[in-house]
Amino acid sequence: MRCGRGERPADDKAAGALFSSLYDQYIDTDIDHPPTAVIAKYVALLLERWPDLTEDEDDVSPWSTGPLIGEAAGPLIYFPMRWSMAEEASAYAAEAAASLGLVCFDPQARRLRP
C-alpha cells in the first residue's frame, strides 16, 4: 500500500507512474527523508487501530514490517501487510488516508484506493 499527499491522479495508470517516481525519489534512495507531518499523523491513525509489529504481543497486527513509521519517507509511505489481513487492513488504510486528504495507491492491485 502506498499513501501520500497530492492531487489524485486521473486514473490507475497515472497513479502507477506517480508511485514509481515517488518511490524512486523517496524510498529507493540513500538520502534520509523524514516523514511529513501528515504522513506521521496517518501512521499514528493506523496504529490506533492495530499495534505496531514491534509491539504486537498478541499477533493481531496486519503490518509486515516494523516500526511502521520506518516505511515513511517525505510525503510517502509504502508498507507491506500480512496476506491474511490484507483485505481488511487495506480497506481501513485507504479510508484513513482519504480522511486526511491523502491519495492511496495499491501497487499489488495496481489501482487507486478507494
Short mmCIF file of C-alpha atoms in Angstrom, two decimals:
data_model
loop_
_atom_site.label_atom_id
_atom_site.label_comp_id
_atom_site.label_asym_id
_atom_site.label_seq_id
_atom_site.Cartn_x
_atom_site.Cartn_y
_atom_site.Cartn_z
CA MET A 1 0.00 0.00 0.00
CA ARG A 2 1.27 3.45 -0.85
CA CYS A 3 -0.22 6.63 0.51
CA GLY A 4 0.87 10.20 0.06
CA ARG A 5 -0.27 13.76 -0.25
CA GLY A 6 -1.05 15.46 -3.54
CA GLU A 7 -3.59 15.74 -6.27
CA ARG A 8 -5.38 12.50 -7.09
CA PRO A 9 -4.07 11.08 -10.39
CA ALA A 10 -6.53 10.87 -13.28
CA ASP A 11 -6.51 7.08 -13.39
CA ASP A 12 -4.77 3.92 -12.18
CA LYS A 13 -2.11 4.08 -14.90
CA ALA A 14 -1.17 7.65 -13.97
CA ALA A 15 -1.17 6.66 -10.30
CA GLY A 16 1.22 3.78 -11.02
CA ALA A 17 3.61 6.09 -12.84
CA LEU A 18 3.46 8.61 -10.00
CA PHE A 19 4.03 5.86 -7.44
CA SER A 20 7.13 4.67 -9.31
CA SER A 21 8.50 8.20 -9.49
CA LEU A 22 7.88 8.92 -5.81
CA TYR A 23 9.26 5.53 -4.79
CA ASP A 24 12.48 6.22 -6.67
CA GLN A 25 12.73 9.71 -5.18
CA TYR A 26 11.90 8.96 -1.54
CA ILE A 27 12.18 5.23 -0.80
CA ASP A 28 14.78 3.76 -3.14
CA THR A 29 17.49 6.23 -2.17
CA ASP A 30 20.30 6.61 0.33
CA ILE A 31 19.01 10.05 1.32
CA ASP A 32 17.03 10.20 4.56
CA HIS A 33 13.70 11.97 4.12
CA PRO A 34 11.85 12.36 7.44
CA PRO A 35 8.11 11.78 7.06
CA THR A 36 5.93 14.83 6.63
CA ALA A 37 3.58 15.77 9.47
CA VAL A 38 0.51 14.41 7.69
CA ILE A 39 2.22 11.08 6.95
CA ALA A 40 3.25 10.79 10.61
CA LYS A 41 -0.38 11.53 11.57
CA TYR A 42 -1.54 8.85 9.13
CA VAL A 43 0.79 6.27 10.67
CA ALA A 44 -0.49 7.22 14.14
CA LEU A 45 -4.06 6.70 12.91
CA LEU A 46 -3.20 3.25 11.55
CA LEU A 47 -1.53 2.34 14.83
CA GLU A 48 -4.62 3.39 16.78
CA ARG A 49 -6.44 0.55 15.02
CA TRP A 50 -3.72 -2.12 15.14
CA PRO A 51 -0.43 -2.24 17.07
CA ASP A 52 2.94 -1.73 15.51
CA LEU A 53 4.56 -5.04 14.61
CA THR A 54 7.34 -4.25 17.09
CA GLU A 55 4.75 -4.15 19.92
CA ASP A 56 2.39 -6.89 18.75
CA GLU A 57 2.43 -9.41 21.58
CA ASP A 58 -0.92 -10.96 20.55
CA ASP A 59 -0.13 -11.43 16.83
CA VAL A 60 -3.01 -9.20 15.71
CA SER A 61 -1.13 -6.61 13.65
CA PRO A 62 -1.64 -6.66 9.88
CA TRP A 63 1.67 -4.90 9.25
CA SER A 64 4.54 -6.99 7.88
CA THR A 65 7.20 -4.53 8.96
CA GLY A 66 8.01 -2.51 11.99
CA PRO A 67 8.24 0.06 13.11
CA LEU A 68 5.62 1.19 10.62
CA ILE A 69 6.85 4.80 10.65
CA GLY A 70 10.15 3.43 9.34
CA GLU A 71 8.45 2.83 5.99
CA ALA A 72 7.61 6.54 5.63
CA ALA A 73 9.81 8.99 3.74
CA GLY A 74 8.85 12.57 3.00
CA PRO A 75 5.32 12.69 1.59
CA LEU A 76 5.14 8.92 1.02
CA ILE A 77 4.64 5.73 2.95
CA TYR A 78 4.92 2.33 1.33
CA PHE A 79 4.23 -0.59 3.61
CA PRO A 80 3.53 -4.32 3.31
CA MET A 81 0.70 -6.17 5.03
CA ARG A 82 0.18 -9.73 6.13
CA TRP A 83 -1.67 -11.58 3.38
CA SER A 84 -4.24 -13.00 5.80
CA MET A 85 -5.29 -9.50 6.90
CA ALA A 86 -4.62 -7.51 3.73
CA GLU A 87 -8.23 -7.04 2.65
CA GLU A 88 -9.42 -5.60 5.96
CA ALA A 89 -6.26 -3.62 6.64
CA SER A 90 -6.01 -2.14 3.15
CA ALA A 91 -9.65 -1.04 3.24
CA TYR A 92 -9.07 0.69 6.57
CA ALA A 93 -5.76 2.17 5.39
CA ALA A 94 -7.47 3.63 2.31
CA GLU A 95 -10.30 5.12 4.39
CA ALA A 96 -7.83 6.59 6.87
CA ALA A 97 -5.79 8.07 4.02
CA ALA A 98 -8.87 9.67 2.48
CA SER A 99 -9.86 11.14 5.87
CA LEU A 100 -6.54 13.02 5.91
CA GLY A 101 -6.67 14.11 2.28
CA LEU A 102 -4.05 11.58 1.18
CA VAL A 103 -4.01 9.68 -2.10
CA CYS A 104 -3.78 5.92 -1.70
CA PHE A 105 -2.49 3.53 -4.37
CA ASP A 106 -2.33 -0.25 -4.05
CA PRO A 107 0.70 -1.41 -6.06
CA GLN A 108 -0.34 -5.09 -5.77
CA ALA A 109 -3.70 -4.40 -7.41
CA ARG A 110 -2.27 -1.52 -9.48
CA ARG A 111 -5.20 0.72 -8.61
CA LEU A 112 -6.16 3.80 -6.68
CA ARG A 113 -7.96 3.28 -3.39
CA PRO A 114 -10.81 3.85 -2.53
#
